[in-house]
Coordinates of C-alpha atoms in Angstrom, one line a residue:
X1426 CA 0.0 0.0 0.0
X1427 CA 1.4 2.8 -1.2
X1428 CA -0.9 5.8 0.0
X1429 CA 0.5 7.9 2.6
X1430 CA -1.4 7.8 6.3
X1431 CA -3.2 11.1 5.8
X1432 CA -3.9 10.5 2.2
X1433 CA -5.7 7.4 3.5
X1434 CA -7.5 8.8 6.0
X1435 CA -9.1 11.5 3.4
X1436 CA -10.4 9.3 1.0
X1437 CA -12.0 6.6 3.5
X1438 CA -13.9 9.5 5.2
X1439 CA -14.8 10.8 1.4
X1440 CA -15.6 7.5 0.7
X1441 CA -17.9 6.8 3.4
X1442 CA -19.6 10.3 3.0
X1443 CA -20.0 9.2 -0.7
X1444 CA -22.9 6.6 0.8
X1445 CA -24.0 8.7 3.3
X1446 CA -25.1 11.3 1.4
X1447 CA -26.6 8.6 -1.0
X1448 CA -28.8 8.0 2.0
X1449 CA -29.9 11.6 2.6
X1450 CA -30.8 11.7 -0.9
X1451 CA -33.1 8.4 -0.8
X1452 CA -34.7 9.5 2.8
X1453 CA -35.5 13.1 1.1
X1454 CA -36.8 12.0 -1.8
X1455 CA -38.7 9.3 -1.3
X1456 CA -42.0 9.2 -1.2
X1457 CA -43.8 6.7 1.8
X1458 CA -43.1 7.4 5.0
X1459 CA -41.2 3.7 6.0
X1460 CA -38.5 5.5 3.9
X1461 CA -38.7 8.8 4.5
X1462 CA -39.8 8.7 8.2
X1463 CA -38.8 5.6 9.7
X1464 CA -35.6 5.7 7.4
X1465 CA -35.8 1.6 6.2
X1466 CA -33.1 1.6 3.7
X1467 CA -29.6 1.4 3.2
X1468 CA -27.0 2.7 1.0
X1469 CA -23.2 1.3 -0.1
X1470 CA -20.7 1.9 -2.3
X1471 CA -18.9 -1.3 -4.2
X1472 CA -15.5 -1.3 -6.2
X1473 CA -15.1 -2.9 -10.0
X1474 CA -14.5 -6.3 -8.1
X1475 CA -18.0 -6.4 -6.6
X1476 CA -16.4 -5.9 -3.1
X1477 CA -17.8 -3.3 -0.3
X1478 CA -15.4 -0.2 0.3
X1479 CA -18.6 1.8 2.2
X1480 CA -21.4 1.8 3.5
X1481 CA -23.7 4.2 5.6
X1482 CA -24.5 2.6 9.1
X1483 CA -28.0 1.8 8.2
X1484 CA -29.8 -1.4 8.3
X1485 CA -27.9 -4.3 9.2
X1486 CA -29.5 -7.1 7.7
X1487 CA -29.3 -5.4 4.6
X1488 CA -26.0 -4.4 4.7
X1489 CA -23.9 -7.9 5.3
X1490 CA -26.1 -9.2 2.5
X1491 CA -25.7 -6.2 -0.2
X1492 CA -22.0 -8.3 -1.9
X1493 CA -24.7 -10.9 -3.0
X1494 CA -27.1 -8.5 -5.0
X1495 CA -23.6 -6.7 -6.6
X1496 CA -22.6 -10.4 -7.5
X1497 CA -26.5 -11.2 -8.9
X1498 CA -25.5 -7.9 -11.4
X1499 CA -22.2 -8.4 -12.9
X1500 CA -22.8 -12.1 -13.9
X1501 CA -25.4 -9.5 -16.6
X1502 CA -23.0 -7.9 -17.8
X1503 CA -23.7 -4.5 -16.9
X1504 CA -22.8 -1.4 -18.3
X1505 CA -22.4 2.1 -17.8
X1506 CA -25.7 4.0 -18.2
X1507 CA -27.4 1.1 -16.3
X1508 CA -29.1 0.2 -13.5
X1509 CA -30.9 -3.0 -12.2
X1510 CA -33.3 -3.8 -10.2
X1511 CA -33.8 -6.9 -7.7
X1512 CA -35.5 -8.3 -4.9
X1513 CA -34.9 -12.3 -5.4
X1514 CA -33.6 -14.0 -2.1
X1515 CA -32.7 -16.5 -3.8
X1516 CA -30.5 -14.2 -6.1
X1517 CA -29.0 -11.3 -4.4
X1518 CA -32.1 -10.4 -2.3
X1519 CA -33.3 -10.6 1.0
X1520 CA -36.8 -11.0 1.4
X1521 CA -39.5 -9.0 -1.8
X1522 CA -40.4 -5.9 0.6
X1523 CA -36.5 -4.8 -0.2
X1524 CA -36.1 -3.6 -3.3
X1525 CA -32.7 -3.2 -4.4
X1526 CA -30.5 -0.9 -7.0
X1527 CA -27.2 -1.6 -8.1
X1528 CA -25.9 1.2 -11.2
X1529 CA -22.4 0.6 -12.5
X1530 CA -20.1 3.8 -11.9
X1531 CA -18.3 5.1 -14.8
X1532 CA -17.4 8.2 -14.2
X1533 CA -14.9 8.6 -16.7
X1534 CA -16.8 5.8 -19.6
X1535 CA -15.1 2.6 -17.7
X1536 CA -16.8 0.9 -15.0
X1537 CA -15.3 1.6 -11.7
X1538 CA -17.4 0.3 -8.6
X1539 CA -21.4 0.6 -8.1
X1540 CA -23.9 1.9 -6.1
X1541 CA -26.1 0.0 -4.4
X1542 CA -29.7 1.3 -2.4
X1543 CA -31.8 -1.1 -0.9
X1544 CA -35.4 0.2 0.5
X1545 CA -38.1 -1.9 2.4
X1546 CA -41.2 -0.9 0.2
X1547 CA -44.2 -0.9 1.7
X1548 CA -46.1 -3.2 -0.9
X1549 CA -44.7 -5.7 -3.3
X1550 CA -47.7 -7.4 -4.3
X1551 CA -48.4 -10.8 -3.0
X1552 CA -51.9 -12.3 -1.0
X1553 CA -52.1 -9.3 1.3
X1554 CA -51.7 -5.7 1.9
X1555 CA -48.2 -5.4 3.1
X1556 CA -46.4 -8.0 1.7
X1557 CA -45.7 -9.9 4.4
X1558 CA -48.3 -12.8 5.2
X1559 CA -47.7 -14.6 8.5
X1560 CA -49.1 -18.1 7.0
X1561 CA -47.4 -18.0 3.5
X1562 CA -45.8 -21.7 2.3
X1563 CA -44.5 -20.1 -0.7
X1564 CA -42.1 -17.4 -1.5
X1565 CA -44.8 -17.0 -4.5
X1566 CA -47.5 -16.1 -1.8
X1567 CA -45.1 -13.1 -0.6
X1568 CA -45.0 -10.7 -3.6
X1569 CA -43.5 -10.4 -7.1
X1570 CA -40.1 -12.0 -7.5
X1571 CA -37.5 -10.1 -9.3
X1572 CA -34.3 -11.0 -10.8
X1573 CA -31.4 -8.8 -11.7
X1574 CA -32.9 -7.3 -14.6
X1575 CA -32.5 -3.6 -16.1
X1576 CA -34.2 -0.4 -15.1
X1577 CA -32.5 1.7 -16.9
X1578 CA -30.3 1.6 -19.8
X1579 CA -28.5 4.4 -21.7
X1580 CA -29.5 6.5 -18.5
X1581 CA -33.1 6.2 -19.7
X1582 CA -35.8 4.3 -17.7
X1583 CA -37.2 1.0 -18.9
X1584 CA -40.9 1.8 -19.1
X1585 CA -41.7 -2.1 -20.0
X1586 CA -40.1 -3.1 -17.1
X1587 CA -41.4 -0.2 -15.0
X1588 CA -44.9 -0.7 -15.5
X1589 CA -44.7 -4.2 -15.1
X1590 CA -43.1 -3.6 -11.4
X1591 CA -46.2 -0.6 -11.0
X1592 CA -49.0 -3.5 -12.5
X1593 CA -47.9 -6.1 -9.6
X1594 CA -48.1 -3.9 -6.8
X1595 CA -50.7 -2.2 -4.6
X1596 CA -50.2 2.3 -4.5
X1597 CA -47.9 2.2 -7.4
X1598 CA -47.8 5.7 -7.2
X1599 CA -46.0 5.5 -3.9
X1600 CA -43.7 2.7 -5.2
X1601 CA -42.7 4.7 -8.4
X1602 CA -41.6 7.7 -5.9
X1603 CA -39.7 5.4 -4.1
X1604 CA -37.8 3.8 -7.0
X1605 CA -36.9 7.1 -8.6
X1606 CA -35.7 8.4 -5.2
X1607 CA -33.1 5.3 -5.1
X1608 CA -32.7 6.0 -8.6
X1609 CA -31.8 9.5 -7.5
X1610 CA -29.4 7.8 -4.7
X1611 CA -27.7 6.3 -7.0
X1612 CA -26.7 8.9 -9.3
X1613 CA -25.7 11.0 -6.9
X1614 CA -22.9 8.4 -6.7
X1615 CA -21.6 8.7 -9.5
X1616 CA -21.3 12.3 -9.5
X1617 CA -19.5 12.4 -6.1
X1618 CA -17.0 9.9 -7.3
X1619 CA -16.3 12.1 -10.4
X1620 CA -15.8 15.0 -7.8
X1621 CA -13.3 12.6 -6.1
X1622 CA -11.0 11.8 -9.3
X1623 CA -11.3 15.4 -9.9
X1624 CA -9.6 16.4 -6.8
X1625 CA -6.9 13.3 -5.9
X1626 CA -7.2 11.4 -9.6
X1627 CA -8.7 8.5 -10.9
X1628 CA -5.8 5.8 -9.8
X1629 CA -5.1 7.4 -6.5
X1630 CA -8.6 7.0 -5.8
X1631 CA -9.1 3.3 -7.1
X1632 CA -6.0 2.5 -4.9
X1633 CA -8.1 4.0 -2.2
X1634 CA -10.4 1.3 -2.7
X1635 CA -7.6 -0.9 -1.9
X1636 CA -6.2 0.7 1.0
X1637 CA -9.6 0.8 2.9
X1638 CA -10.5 -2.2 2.3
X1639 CA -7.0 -3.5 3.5
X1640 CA -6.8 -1.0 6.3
X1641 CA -10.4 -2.9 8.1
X1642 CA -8.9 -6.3 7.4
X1643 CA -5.6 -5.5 9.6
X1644 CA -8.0 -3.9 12.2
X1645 CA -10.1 -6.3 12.2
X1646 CA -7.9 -9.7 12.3
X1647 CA -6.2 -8.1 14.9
X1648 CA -8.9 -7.9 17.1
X1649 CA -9.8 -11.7 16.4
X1650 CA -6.5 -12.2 17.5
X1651 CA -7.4 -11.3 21.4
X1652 CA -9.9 -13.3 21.3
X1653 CA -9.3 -17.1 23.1
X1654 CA -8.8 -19.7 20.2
X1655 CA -11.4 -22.6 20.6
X1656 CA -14.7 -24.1 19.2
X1657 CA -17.9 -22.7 21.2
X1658 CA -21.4 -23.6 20.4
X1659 CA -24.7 -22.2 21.3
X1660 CA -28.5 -22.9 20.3
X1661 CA -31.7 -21.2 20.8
X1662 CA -35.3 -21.7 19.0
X1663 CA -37.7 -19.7 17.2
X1664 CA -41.2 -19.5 18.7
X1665 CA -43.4 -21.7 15.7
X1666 CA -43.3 -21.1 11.7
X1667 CA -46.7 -19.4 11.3
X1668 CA -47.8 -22.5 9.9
X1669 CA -47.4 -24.5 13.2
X1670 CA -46.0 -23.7 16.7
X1671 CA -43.5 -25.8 16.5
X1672 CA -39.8 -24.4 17.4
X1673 CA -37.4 -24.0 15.4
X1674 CA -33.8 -25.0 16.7
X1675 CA -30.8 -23.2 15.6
X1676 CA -27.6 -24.2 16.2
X1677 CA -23.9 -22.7 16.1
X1678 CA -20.5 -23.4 16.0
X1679 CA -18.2 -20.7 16.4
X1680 CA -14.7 -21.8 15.9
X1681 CA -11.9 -18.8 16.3
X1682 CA -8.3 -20.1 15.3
X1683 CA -6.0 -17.4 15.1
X1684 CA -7.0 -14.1 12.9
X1685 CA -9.9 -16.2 11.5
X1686 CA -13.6 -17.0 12.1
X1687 CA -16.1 -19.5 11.2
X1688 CA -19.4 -19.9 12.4
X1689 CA -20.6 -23.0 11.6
X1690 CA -25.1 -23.9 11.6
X1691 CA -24.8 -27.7 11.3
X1692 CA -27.6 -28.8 13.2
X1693 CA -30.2 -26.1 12.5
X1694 CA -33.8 -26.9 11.8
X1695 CA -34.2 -27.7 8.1
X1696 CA -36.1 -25.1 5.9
X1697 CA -39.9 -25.2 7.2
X1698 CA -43.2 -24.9 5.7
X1699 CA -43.9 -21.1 7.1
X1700 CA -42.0 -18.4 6.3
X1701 CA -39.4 -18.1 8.8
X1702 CA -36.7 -19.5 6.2
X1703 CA -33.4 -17.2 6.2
X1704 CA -31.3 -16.8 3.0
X1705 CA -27.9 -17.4 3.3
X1706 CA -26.8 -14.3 2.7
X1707 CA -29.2 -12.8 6.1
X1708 CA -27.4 -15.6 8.2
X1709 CA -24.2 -13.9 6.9
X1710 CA -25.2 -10.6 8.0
X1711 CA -26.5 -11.5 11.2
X1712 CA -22.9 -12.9 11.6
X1713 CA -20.8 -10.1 10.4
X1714 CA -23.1 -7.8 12.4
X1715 CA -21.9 -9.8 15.8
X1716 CA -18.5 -9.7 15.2
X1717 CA -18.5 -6.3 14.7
X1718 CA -19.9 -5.8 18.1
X1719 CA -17.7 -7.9 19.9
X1720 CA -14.7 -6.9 18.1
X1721 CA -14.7 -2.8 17.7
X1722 CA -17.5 -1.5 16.3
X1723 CA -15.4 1.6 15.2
X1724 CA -13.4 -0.2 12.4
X1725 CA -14.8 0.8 9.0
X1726 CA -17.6 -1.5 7.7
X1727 CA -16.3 -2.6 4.1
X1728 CA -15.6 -6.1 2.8
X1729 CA -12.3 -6.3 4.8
X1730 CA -14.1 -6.2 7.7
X1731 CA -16.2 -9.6 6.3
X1732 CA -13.1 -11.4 5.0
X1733 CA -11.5 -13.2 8.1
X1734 CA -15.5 -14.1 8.7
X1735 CA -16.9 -17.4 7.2
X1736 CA -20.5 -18.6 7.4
X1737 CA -21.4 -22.3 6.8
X1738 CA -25.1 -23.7 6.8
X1739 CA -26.5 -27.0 5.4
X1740 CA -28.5 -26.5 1.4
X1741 CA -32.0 -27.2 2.2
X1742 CA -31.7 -25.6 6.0
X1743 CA -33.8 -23.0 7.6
X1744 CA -30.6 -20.6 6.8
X1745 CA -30.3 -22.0 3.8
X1746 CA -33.3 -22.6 2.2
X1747 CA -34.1 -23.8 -1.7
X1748 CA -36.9 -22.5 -3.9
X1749 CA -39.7 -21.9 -3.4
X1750 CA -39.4 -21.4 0.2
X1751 CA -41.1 -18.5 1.9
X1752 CA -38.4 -16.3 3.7
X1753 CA -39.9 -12.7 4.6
X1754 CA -40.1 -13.2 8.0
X1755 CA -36.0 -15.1 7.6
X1756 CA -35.0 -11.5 7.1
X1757 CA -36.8 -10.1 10.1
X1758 CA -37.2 -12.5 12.6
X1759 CA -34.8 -15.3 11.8
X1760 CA -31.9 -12.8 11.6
X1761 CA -32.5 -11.6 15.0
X1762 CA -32.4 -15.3 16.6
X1763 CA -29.2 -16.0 14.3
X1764 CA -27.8 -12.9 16.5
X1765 CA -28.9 -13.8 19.7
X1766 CA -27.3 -17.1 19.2
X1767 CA -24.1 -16.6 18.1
X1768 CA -23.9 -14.2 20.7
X1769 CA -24.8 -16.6 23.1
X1770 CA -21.4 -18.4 21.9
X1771 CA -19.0 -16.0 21.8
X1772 CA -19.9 -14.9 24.8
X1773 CA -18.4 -18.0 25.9
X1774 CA -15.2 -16.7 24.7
X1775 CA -15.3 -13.1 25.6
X1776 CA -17.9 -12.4 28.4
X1777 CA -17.2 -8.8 29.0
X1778 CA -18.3 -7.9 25.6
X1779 CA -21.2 -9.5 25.0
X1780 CA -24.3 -7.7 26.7
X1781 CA -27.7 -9.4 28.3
X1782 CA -29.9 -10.2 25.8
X1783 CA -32.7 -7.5 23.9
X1784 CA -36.1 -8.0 22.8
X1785 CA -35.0 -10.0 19.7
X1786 CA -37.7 -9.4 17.4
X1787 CA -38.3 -6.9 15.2
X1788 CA -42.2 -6.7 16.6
X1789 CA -43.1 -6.4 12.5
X1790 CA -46.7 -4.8 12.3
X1791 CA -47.8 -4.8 8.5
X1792 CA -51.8 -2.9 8.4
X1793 CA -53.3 -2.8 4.8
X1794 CA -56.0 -1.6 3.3
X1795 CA -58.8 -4.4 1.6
X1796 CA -59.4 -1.9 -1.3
X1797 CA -55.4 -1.1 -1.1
X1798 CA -56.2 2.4 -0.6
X1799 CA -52.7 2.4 1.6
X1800 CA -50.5 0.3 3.3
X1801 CA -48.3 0.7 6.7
X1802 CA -45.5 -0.9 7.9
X1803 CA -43.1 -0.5 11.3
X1804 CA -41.1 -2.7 13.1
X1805 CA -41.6 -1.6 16.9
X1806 CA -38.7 -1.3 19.5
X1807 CA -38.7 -2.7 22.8
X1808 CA -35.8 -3.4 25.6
X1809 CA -31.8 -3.4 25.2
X1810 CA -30.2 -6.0 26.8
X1811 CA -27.9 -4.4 30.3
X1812 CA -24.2 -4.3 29.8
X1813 CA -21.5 -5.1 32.9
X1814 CA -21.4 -1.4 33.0
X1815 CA -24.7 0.2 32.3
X1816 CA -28.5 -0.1 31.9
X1817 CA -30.0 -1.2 28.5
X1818 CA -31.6 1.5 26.7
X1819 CA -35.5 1.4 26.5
X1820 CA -37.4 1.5 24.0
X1821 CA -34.8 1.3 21.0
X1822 CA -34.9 -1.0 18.2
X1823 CA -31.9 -4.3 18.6
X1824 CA -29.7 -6.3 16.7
X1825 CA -30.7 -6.5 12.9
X1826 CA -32.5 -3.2 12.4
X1827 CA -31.9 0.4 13.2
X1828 CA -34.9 2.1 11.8
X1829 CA -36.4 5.0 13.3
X1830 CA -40.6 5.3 14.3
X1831 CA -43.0 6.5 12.9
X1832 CA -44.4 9.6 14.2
X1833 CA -47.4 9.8 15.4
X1834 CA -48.1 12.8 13.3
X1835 CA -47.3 11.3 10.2
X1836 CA -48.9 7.9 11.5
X1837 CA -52.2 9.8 11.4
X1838 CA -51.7 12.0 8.4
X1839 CA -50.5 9.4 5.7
X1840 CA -53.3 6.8 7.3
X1841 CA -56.4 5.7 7.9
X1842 CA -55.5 5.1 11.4
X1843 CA -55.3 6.9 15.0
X1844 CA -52.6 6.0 17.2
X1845 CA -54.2 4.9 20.7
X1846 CA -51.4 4.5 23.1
X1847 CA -47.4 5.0 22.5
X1848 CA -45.1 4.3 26.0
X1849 CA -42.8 2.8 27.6
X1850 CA -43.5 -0.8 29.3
X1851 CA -42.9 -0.4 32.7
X1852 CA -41.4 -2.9 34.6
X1853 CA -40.6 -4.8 31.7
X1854 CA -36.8 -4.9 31.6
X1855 CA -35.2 -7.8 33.6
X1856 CA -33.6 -6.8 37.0
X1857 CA -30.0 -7.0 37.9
X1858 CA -27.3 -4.4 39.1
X1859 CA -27.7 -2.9 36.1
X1860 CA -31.6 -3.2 34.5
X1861 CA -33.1 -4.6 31.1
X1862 CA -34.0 -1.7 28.7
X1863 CA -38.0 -1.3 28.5
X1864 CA -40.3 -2.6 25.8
X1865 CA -42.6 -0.7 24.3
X1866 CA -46.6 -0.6 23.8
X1867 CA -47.8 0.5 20.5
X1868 CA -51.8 0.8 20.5
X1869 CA -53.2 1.8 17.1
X1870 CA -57.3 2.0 16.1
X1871 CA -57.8 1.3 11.9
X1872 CA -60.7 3.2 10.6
X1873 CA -61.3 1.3 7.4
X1874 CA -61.7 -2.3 6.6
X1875 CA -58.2 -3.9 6.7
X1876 CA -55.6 -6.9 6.7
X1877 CA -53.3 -6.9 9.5
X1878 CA -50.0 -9.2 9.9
X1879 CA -47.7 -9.6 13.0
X1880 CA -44.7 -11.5 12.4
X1881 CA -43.7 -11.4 16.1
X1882 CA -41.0 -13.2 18.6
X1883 CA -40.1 -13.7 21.6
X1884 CA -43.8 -14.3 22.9
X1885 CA -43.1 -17.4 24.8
X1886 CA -39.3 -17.1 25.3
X1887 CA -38.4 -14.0 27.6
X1888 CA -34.9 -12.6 26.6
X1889 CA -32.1 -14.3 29.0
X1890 CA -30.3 -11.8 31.8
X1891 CA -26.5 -12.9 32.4
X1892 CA -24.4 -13.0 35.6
X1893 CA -27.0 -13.3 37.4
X1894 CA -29.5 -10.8 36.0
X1895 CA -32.9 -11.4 35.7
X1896 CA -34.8 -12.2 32.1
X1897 CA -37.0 -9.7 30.6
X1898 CA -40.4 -9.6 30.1
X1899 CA -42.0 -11.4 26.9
X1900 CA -43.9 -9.8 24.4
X1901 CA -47.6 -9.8 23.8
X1902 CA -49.7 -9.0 21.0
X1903 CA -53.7 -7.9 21.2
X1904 CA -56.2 -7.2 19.0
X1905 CA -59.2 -5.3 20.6
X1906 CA -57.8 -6.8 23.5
X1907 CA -57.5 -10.3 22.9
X1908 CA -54.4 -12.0 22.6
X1909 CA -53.2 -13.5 19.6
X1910 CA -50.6 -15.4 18.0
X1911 CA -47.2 -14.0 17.9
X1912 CA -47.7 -14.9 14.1
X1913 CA -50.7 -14.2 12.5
X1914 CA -52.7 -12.5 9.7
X1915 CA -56.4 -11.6 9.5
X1916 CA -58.8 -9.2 8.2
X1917 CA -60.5 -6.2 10.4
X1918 CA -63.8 -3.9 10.6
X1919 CA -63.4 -0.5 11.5
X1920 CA -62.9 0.4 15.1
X1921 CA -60.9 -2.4 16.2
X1922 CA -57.3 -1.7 17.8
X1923 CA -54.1 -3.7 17.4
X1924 CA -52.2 -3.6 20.1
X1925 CA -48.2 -4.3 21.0
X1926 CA -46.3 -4.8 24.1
X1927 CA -42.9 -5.6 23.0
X1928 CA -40.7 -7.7 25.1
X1929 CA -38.1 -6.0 27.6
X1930 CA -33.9 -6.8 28.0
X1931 CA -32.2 -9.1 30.2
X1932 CA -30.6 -7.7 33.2
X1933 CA -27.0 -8.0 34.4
X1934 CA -25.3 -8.8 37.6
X1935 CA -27.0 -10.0 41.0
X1936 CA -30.6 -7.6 41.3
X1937 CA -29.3 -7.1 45.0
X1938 CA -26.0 -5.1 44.3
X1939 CA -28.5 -2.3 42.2
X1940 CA -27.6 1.2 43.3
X1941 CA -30.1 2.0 45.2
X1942 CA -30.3 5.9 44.4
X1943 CA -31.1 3.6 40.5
X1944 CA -33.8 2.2 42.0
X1945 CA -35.2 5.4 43.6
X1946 CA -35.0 6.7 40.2
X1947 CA -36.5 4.1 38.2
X1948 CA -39.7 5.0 40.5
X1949 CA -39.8 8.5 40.1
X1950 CA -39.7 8.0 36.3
X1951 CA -42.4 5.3 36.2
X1952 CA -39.9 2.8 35.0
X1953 CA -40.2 0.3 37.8
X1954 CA -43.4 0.2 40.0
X1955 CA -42.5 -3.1 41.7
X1956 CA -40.7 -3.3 45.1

């Protein structure tokens, strides 16, 4: 590596603000508020080679899993002028709601990297409002299935392949909005890397590429190198399939050996009948997410971070699944029981870093309307798990997403709906010196006839405390004040209310060594009512 240290440092921060600002530029311009509100999208920048040199700190499930869709592109051939469009899991996706675009960069005519957005759309299509059917066998149930195919060529949209996206969906208006606001995301890629072999030069920047990539490798494998070589396993289930409520074991093998790991899921549940099936690329990101955490979080997320990291799992598994498996809720809620388990096991090897667990679900509440008049979506926080050295935060979202809320406000304005209740769960975080982060309880009233899905976890299961902490409270889900199935879809009259309570953190440490001026405070806020 040739680049001087300050030379280095420039372009990795240009880099990475080259996908940031890609972010502002979808968020601004897009049109439905899970994008421009709650912020459910992600932004990257790839080099020539299909690897990731940045990416905005997003979402990240869809981050890990972005190499796969840049890979799904350039076996097309793709040139400059382009752009595709995808949402196949089973070829670069994730799950359908995430609709992904990858352009080819050429800023001077020759291909040079690619921008990639990826945005949960509210609607795909599919059997109901939402996209995201609790009981579906089939990915085919789920919404329309897209290959890599092309959007645009010669910078001009594709109005074939256009309206046949618009014909399969439900508010196409919406969903053209959102597409040309990734559209717009992307460009403003290509423009900014221009800008960048303006001001250092095309070759110093493309050995940029190089050197921050390389730089997170050496960071990286040397923090795999503290941690205690051995083979550490770890399981955990998933609460039923949506089809049955069966669990669903998943296993792990995390072996560390040197600057290297490999997380291995022999023994996991084979691919199921509901829709609780993971791509291998989600198990991959779930992965690379908790190494992150228990490494440093601060090194640059790019594919040198991913390269010491391998991910095994059986064809024909639950985190491996073959066509036509259904896999929206893999991406969801199967991602977030992929972290809490090889968490589980690496805690076994560095105990300090890994904290209690959180609510481990992304509480996904999908409300539609029958006519498809309009269509909400939110994942719901609830409780972070207590660290050795500090509460867990309440009310936040954990592990696989990092989406904001929706705002009341805008909850009410955009749809049909008033919002009945929004607060913190008290006494829901598990006990310990330091306390489980609270859940949440989201109470909302639809005013038109409507489908709703919850694809839900952690209903029967409460999230574990560690070191003696206590386990937080399990979530609950109600309709007009019934309780129903942490999986379920069905259709509503007007008037009736869906209700959340979203499962709290584990606690850390013995309850009995809690500060007690904590405690006092905890009252005084309403946090804790109990003695």
């Amino acid at each position: 590596m040739s680049l001087d240290s300050v030379t280095l440092e420039i372009l990795r921060n240009q880099l990475e603000s080259v996908a940031e600002e890609m972010g502002q530029v979808l968020i601004t311009g897009a049109y439905s508020p899970n994008i421009k509100e709650r912020r459910d999208c992600s932004t990257a920048l790839f080099d020539a080679d299909g690897r990731m040199v940045a990416q905005a700190e997003h979402i990240p499930v869809h981050l890990g899993a972005m190499p796969e869709a840049v890979s799904a592109v350039r076996k097309r051939d793709p040139e400059p002028g382009e752009t595709f469009v995808l949402n196949d899991p089973f070829a670069g996706g994730t799950h359908l709601p995430d609709v992904t675009l990858v352009s080819p960069l050429a800023p001077r005519g020759e291909v040079v990297g690619y921008a990639v957005s990826r945005a949960h759309h509210a609607d795909v299509g599919g059997s109901v409002p939402g996209s995201m059917p609790a009981g579906a066998r089939e990915i085919y149930e789920e919404g329309l299935r897209i290959p890599a195919v092309r959007l645009v060529r010669d910078g001009e949209i594709n109005d074939d392949v256009m309206e046949l996206l618009l014909a399969n969906v439900r508010n196409p208006t919406e969903r053209r909005a959102d597409l040309r606001a990734q559209l717009a995301a992307n460009d403003r890629a290509e423009e900014r890397l221009g800008d960048l072999f303006s001001e250092h030069g095309e070759d110093v920047v493309k050995e940029g590429f190089d050197a921050v990539i390389e730089y997170s490798r050496e960071r990286i494998e040397r923090e795999i190198r503290e941690l205690p070589d051995g083979t550490y396993g770890a399981s955990d289930v998933l609460e039923g399939d949506g089809v049955t409520e069966e669990e669903i074991p998943i296993e792990a093998t995390v072996t560390i050996e040197g600057a290297s790991i490999e997380v291995d899921f022999e023994g996991t549940a084979d691919q199921v009948a509901g829709n609780l099936n993971a791509p291998l690329a989600v198990a991959k990101s779930a992965v690379y997410f908790v190494v992150r955490c228990v490494t440093d979080p601060e090194i640059p997320p790019n594919h040198g971070c991913y390269d010491p990291v391998s991910v095994v799992a059986p064809e024909g598994s639950l985190l491996n699944p073959r066509v036509p498996a259904a896999v929206v809720g893999g991406n969801v809620e199967t991602s977030q029981r992929v972290t809490d388990t090889v968490f589980l096991a690496l805690a076994k090897a560095a105990p300090e870093r890994v904290p209690a667990q959180g609510q481990g679900t992304m509480n996904n509440l999908t409300i539609g309307g029958r006519t498809g008049g309009f269509t909400y979506y939110e994942t719901i926080g609830g409780g972070f798990g207590a660290r050795a050295e500090s509460d867990g935060m309440d009310g936040v979202q954990v592990g696989m997403t990092n989406t904001l809320n929706t705002p009341v406000e805008s909850l009410e304005t955009e749809y049909p709906m008033r919002v009945e209740e929004y607060s913190l769960r008290a006494d829901s975080g598990g006990r310990g010196r330091h306390r489980g982060g609270l859940g949440l309880v989201r109470s909302v009233t639809v005013e038109e006839p409507a489908t709703v899905s919850l694809l839900t976890e952690r209903r029967r299961h409460a999230p574990r405390g560690v070191a003696g902490g206590e386990d937080g409270s399990v979530g609950e889900n109600l309709v007009n004040g019934e309780s129903v199935p942490a999986k379920t879809t069905r259709d509503v009259s007007p008037g009736t209310t869906i209700t959340l309570r979203t499962p709290g953190g584990g606690g850390h440490g013995d309850p009995a060594e809690r500060d007690p001026d904590l405690e006092e405070r905890d009252r005084t806020d309403g946090k804790v009512t109990e003695e």
